[in-house]
Coordinates of C-alpha atoms and ligand atoms in Angstrom, one line a residue:
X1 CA 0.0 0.0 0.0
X2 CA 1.7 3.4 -1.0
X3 CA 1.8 5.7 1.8
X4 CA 0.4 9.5 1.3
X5 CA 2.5 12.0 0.1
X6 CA 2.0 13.6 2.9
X7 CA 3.4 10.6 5.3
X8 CA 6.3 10.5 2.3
X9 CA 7.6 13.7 3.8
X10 CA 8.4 12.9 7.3
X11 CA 12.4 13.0 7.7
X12 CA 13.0 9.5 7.7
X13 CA 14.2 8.6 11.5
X14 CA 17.7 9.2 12.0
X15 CA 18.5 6.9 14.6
X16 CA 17.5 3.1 13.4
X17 CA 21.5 2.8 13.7
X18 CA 21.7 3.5 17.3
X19 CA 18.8 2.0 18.4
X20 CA 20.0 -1.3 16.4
X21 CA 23.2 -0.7 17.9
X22 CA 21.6 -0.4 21.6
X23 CA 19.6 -3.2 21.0
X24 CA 22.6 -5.6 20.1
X25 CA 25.2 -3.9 23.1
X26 CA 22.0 -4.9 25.7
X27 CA 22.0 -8.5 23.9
X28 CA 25.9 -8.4 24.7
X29 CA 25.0 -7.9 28.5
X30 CA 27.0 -4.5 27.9
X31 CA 25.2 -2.7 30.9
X32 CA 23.8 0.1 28.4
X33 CA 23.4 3.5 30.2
X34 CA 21.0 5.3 28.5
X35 CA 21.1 9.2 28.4
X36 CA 18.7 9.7 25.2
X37 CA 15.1 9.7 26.6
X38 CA 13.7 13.2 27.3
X39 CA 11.7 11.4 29.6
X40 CA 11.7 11.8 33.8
X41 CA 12.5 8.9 35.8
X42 CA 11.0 9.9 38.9
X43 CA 7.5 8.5 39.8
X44 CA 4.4 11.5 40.0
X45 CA 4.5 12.7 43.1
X46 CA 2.1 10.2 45.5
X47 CA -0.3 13.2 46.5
X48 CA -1.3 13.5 42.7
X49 CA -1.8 9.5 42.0
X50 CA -3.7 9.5 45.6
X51 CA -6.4 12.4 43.9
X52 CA -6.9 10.7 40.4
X53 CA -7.3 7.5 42.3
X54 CA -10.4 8.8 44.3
X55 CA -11.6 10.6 41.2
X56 CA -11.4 7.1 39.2
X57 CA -14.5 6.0 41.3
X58 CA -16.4 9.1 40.3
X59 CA -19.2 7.9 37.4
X60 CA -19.5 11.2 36.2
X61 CA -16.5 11.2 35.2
X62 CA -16.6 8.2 33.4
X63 CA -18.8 9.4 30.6
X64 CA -17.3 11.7 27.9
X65 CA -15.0 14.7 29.2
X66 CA -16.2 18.2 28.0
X67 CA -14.5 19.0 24.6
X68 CA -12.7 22.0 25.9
X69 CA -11.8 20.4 28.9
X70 CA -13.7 20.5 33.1
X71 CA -13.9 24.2 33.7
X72 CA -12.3 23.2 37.2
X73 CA -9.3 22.4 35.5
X74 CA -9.1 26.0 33.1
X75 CA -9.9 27.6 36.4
X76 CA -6.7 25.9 38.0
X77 CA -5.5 26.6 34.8
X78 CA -6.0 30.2 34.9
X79 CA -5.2 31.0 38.4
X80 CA -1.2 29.4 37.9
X81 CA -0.8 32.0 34.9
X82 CA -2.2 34.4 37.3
X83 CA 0.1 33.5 40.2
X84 CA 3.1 32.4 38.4
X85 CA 3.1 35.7 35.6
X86 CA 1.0 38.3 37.1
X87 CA -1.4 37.5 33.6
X88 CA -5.2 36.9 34.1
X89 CA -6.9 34.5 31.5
X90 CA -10.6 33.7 31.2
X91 CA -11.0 30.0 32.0
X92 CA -13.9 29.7 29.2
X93 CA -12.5 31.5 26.1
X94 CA -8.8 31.8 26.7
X95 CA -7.7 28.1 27.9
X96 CA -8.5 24.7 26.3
X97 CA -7.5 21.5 28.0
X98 CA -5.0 19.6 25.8
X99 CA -4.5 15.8 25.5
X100 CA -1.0 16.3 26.6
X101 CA 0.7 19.4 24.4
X102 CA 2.0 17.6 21.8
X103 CA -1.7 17.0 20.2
X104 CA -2.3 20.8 20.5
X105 CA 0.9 21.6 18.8
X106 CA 0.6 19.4 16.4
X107 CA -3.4 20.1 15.5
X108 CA -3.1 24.0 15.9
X109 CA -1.5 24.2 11.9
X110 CA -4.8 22.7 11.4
X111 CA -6.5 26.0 12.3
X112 CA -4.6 28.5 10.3
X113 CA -2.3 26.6 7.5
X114 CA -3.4 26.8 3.8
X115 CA -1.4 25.0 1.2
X116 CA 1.5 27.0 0.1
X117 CA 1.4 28.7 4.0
X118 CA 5.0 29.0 5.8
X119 CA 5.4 27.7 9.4
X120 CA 8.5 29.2 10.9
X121 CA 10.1 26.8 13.3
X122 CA 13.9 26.3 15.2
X123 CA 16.2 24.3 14.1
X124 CA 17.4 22.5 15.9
X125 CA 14.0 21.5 17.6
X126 CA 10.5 19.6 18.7
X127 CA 10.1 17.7 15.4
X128 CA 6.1 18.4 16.1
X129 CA 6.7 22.3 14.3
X130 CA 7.7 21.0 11.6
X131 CA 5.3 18.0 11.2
X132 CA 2.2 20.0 12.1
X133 CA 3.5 22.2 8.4
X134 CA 3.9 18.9 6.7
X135 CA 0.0 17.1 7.5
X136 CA -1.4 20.8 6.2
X137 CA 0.9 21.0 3.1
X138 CA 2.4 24.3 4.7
X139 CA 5.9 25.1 4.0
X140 CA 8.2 25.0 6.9
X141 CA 11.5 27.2 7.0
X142 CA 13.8 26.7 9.9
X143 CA 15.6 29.0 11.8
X144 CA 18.5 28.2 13.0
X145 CA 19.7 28.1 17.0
X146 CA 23.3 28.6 17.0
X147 CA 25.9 29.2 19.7
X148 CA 27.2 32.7 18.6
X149 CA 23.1 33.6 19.0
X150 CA 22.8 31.8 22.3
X151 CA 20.3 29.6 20.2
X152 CA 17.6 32.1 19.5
X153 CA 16.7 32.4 16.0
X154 CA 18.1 35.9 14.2
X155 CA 14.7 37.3 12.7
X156 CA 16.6 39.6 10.6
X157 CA 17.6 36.8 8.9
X158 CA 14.3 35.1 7.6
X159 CA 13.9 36.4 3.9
X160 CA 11.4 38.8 2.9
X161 CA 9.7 36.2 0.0
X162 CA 9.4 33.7 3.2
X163 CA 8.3 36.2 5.6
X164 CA 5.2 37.2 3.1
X165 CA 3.6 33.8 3.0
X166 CA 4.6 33.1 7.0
X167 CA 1.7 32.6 9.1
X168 CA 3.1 30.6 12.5
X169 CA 6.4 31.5 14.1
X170 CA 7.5 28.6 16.8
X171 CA 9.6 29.2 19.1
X172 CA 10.0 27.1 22.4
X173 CA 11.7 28.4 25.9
X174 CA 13.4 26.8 27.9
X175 CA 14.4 25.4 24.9
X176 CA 14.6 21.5 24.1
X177 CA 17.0 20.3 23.1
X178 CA 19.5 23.3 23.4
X179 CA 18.4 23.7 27.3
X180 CA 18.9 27.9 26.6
X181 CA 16.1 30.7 27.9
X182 CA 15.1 33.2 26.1
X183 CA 15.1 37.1 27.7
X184 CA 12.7 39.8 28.0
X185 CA 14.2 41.8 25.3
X186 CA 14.1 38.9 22.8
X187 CA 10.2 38.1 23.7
X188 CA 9.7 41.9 23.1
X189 CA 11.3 41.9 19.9
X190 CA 9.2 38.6 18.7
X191 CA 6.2 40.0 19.5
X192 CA 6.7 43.2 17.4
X193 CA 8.3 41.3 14.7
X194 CA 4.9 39.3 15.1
X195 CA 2.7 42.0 14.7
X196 CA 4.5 43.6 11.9
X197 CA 4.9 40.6 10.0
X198 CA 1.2 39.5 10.7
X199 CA 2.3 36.1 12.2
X200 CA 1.2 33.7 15.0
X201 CA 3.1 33.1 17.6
X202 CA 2.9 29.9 18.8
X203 CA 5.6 29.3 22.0
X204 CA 5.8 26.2 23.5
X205 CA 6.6 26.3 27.3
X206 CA 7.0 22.5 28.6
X207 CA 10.4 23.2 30.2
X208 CA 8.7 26.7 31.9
X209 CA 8.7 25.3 35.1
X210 CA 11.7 23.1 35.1
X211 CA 14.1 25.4 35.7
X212 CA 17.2 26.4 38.5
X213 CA 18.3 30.1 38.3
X214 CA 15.7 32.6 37.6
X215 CA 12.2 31.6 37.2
X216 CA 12.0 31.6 32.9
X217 CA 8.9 34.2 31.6
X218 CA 6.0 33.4 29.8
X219 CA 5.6 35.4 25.9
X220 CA 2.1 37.0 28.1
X221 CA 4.7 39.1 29.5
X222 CA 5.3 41.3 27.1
X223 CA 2.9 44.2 26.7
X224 CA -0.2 43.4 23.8
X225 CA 1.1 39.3 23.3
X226 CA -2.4 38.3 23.6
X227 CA -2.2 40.2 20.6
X228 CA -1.0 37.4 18.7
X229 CA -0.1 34.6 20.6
X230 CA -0.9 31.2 21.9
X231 CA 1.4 29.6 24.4
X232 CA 1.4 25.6 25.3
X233 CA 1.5 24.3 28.6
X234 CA 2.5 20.7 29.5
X235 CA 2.3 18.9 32.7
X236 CA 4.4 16.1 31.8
X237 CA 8.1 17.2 32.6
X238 CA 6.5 20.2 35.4
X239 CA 4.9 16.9 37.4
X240 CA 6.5 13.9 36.1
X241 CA 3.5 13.3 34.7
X242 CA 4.6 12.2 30.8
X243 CA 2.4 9.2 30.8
X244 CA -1.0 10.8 31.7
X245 CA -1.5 13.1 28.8
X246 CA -1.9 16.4 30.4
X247 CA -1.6 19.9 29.1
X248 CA -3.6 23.3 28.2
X249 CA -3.3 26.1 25.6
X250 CA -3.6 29.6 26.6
X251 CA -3.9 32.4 25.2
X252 CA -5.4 35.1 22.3
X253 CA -9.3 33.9 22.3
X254 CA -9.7 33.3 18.7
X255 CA -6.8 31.4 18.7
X256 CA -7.9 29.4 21.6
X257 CA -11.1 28.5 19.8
X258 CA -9.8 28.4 16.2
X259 CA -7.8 25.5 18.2
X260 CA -10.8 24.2 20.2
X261 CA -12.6 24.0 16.7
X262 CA -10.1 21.5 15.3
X263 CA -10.2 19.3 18.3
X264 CA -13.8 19.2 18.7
X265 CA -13.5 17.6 15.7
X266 CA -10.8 14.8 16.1
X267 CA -10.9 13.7 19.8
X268 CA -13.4 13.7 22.9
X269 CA -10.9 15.6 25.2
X270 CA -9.6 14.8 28.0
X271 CA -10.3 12.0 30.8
X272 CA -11.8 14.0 33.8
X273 CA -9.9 12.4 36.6
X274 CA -6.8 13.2 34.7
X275 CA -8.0 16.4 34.9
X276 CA -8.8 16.6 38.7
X277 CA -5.5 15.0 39.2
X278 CA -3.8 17.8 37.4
X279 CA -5.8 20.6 38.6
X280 CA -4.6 19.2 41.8
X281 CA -0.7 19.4 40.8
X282 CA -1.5 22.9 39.2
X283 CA -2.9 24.6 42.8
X284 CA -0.5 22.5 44.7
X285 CA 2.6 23.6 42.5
X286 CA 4.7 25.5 44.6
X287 CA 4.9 22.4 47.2
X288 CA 4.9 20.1 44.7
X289 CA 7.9 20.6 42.1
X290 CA 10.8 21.6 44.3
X291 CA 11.7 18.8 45.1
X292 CA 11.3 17.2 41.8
X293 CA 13.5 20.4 40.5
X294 CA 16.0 20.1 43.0
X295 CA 17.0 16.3 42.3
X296 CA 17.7 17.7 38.6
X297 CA 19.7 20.3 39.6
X298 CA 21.9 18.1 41.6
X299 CA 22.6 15.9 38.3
X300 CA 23.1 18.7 36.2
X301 CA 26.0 20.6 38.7
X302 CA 27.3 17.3 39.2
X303 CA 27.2 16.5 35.1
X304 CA 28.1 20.1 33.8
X305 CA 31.3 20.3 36.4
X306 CA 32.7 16.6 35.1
X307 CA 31.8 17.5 31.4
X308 CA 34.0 20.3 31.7
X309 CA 36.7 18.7 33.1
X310 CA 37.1 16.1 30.3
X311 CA 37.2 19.6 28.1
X312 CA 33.6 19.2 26.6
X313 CA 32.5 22.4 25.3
X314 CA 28.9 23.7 26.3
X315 CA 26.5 26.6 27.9
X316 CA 26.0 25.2 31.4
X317 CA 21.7 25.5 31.4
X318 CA 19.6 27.2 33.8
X319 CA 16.4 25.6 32.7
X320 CA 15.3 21.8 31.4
X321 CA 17.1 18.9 32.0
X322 CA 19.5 18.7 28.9
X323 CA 22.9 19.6 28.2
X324 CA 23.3 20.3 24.4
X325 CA 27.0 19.8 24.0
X326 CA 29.5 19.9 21.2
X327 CA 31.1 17.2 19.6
X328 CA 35.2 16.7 20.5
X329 CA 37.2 17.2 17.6
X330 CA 34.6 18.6 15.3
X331 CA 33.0 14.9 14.7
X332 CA 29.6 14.7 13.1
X333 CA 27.4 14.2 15.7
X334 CA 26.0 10.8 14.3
X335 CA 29.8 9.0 14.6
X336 CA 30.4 10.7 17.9
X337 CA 27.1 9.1 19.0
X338 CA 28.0 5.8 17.8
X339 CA 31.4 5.2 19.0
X340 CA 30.3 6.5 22.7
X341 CA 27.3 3.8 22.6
X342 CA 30.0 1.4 20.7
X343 CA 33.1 1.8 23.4
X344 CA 31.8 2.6 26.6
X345 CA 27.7 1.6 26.3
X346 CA 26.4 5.0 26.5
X347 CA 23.5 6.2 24.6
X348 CA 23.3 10.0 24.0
X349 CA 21.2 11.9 20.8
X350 CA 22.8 13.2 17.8
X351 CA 22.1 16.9 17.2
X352 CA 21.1 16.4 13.6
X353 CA 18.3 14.5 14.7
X354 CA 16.6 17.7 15.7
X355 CA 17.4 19.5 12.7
X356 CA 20.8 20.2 10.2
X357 CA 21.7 23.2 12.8
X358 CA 22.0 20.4 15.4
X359 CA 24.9 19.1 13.5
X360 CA 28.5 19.1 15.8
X361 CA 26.3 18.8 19.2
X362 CA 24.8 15.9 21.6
X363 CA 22.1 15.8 23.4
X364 CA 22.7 14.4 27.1
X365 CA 19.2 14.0 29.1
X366 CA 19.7 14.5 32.6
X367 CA 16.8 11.2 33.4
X368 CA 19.0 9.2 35.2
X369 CA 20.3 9.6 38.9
X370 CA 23.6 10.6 39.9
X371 CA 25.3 7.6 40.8
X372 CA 24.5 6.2 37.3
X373 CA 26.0 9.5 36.0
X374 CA 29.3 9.3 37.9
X375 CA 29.3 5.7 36.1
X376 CA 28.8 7.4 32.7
X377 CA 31.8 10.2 33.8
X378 CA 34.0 7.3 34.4
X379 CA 33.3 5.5 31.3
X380 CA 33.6 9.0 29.2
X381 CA 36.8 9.5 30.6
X382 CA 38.6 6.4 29.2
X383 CA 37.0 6.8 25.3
X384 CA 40.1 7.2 23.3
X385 CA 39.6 10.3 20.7
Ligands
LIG1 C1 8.2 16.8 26.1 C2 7.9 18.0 25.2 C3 6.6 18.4 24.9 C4 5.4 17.6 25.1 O1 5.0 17.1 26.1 P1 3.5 16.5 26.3 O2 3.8 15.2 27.1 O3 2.9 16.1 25.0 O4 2.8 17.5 27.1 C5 6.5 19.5 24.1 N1 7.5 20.2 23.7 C6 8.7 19.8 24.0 C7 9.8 20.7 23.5 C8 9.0 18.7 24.8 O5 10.3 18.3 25.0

């Protein structure tokens, strides 16, 4: 059966090798440590399970969720952006309860791409941008995230033909898989660039809370971004909480609905005691994620400091829990990959799977605990270069 064109499009996966190559080292009985999965190891905290437990047994909730998602849950929703930014958001028109935010990043395009439409998205990134462009027949044009521009995109460099037919400009701080924040100044700039350029800005914010210096800002910061924007919220790295499919959009109303229209249409939203649960971890935030934040920071002092004595080259991050490092002796990223996972049983991601402007980096994922990570500093230390 021939696959759609647009299926035809997707980057083929990059990393069949490694993952072949993993597969065969764990056959070996190499004890493989694995470094690659943007995914937390710690368990939701118990307070969280205990709620969506109790709610489990609640028949009304066992019927189908409301499309836009339990008011109780936009409320708690709501009153975080209020308490965390200082921004007030109407629970009924400017938040929509999101199947964890990948679905709403990826349906949004949906909403507001037309065939020969460019999506602006970074490079390296997310491959969701990009795929959202492809499954409307959008464009995409990447923007690159390089060192020199402490990996946020130059607008002055996206050409005028592009910029006429652009309709979406992604951008995503604290930034995966780069781990860099984004200032006040920048966000300012975006959003005039935005407004003069007639573009959506569409930031995703799953790292936002996941951070270890100063707290990183929401785009609703800047003066008149409801304007033009919509941001996405996850709960899945904030709470540990990948596995329950948890997140909201907030933001510019139309947007908001334009959004809500599309996934009225494809899924039933949200289970409700998912919901409760994460309202729960929402008002409860400020007990909640310190201690999940501080076990991270432990790994990444303990990781950046070692890194740095073996000579690796990187910006130590102050938010998310990945280093984004640069290859020793200007190896491509994919052979660097390999011979770390081939001599010393380490798996770590290749920066050109998140785009060409990834090439010459690694991503390390900061999901194991530290004693596994002093194993992984010892084993680093004795790969011949
Ligand atoms: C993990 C991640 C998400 C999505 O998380 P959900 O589990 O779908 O809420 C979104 N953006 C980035 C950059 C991520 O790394």
């Amino acid at each position: 059966m021939e696959l759609s064109k647009r299926l035809q499009k997707i980057p083929p996966y990059l990393f069949v090798e490694l993952d072949r190559l993993k597969n065969e080292k764990i056959k070996e009985g190499v004890d493989v440590i694995d470094l690659g999965i943007g995914d937390p190891d710690l368990p939701t905290p118990k307070e969280i399970v205990e709620v969506a437990k109790k709610a489990l047994e609640n028949p009304a909730y066992h019927k189908y969720p409301s499309n836009a998602g339990s008011l109780f849950f936009r409320k708690a929703c709501a009153d975080y952006m209020k308490r965390r930014f200082g921004i007030s958001f109407d629970p009924e028109t400017e938040i929509l309860t999101l199947i964890g935010s990948k679905e709403g990043i990826a349906h949004f395009p949906i909403a507001f791409i037309n065939p020969g439409d460019v999506v602006l998205y970074p490079d390296p990134a997310y491959p969701v941008y990009r795929l959202g462009a492809i499954f409307t027949d959008g464009e995409s044009y990447p923007m690159p995230l390089t060192w020199e521009n402490d990996f946020l995109p130059d607008l002055t460099k996206i050409p005028g033909d592009i910029l006429k037919r652009a309709k979406i400009i992604w951008l995503n701080y604290p930034n995966n898989p780069t781990g860099a924040t984004a200032t006040k100044e920048y966000f300012k700039e975006l959003v005039n660039f935005a407004k003069k350029h007639n573009l959506i800005v569409a930031h995703d914010a799953a790292y936002i809370e996941m951070y270890y210096e100063e707290p990183p800002i929401s785009i609703f910061e800047i003066e008149g971004a409801k304007d033009v924007a919509i941001e996405f919220h996850s709960l899945s790295k904030t709470f540990c909480m990948t596995g329950w499919r948890i997140g909201f959009a907030v933001g510019n109303s139309s947007l908001i609905s334009a959004l809500a229209k599309v996934k009225s249409n494809i899924d039933s939203g949200a289970f409700t005691a998912i919901q409760e649960a994460g309202a729960y971890a929402l008002n409860n935030l400020e007990k909640l994620v310190p201690p999940l934040v501080k076990v991270f920071k432990e790994r990444r002092d303990f990781l950046a400091e070692e890194l740095q004595k073996l000579g690796y080259e990187f910006k130590k991050p102050s938010a998310t829990f990945y280093l984004w490092v640069k290859t020793p002796k200007n190896m491509s990223s994919q052979e660097f990959c390999k011979k770390v996972l081939q001599e010393v049983g380490i798996v770590i991601t290749p920066g050109i799977g998140f785009g060409n402007a990834g090439e010459g980096y690694f991503r390390i994922a900061l999901t194991v605990g530290v004693e596994r990570l002093k194993e992984a500093i010892k084993r680093l230390a004795t790969l011949k270069l």
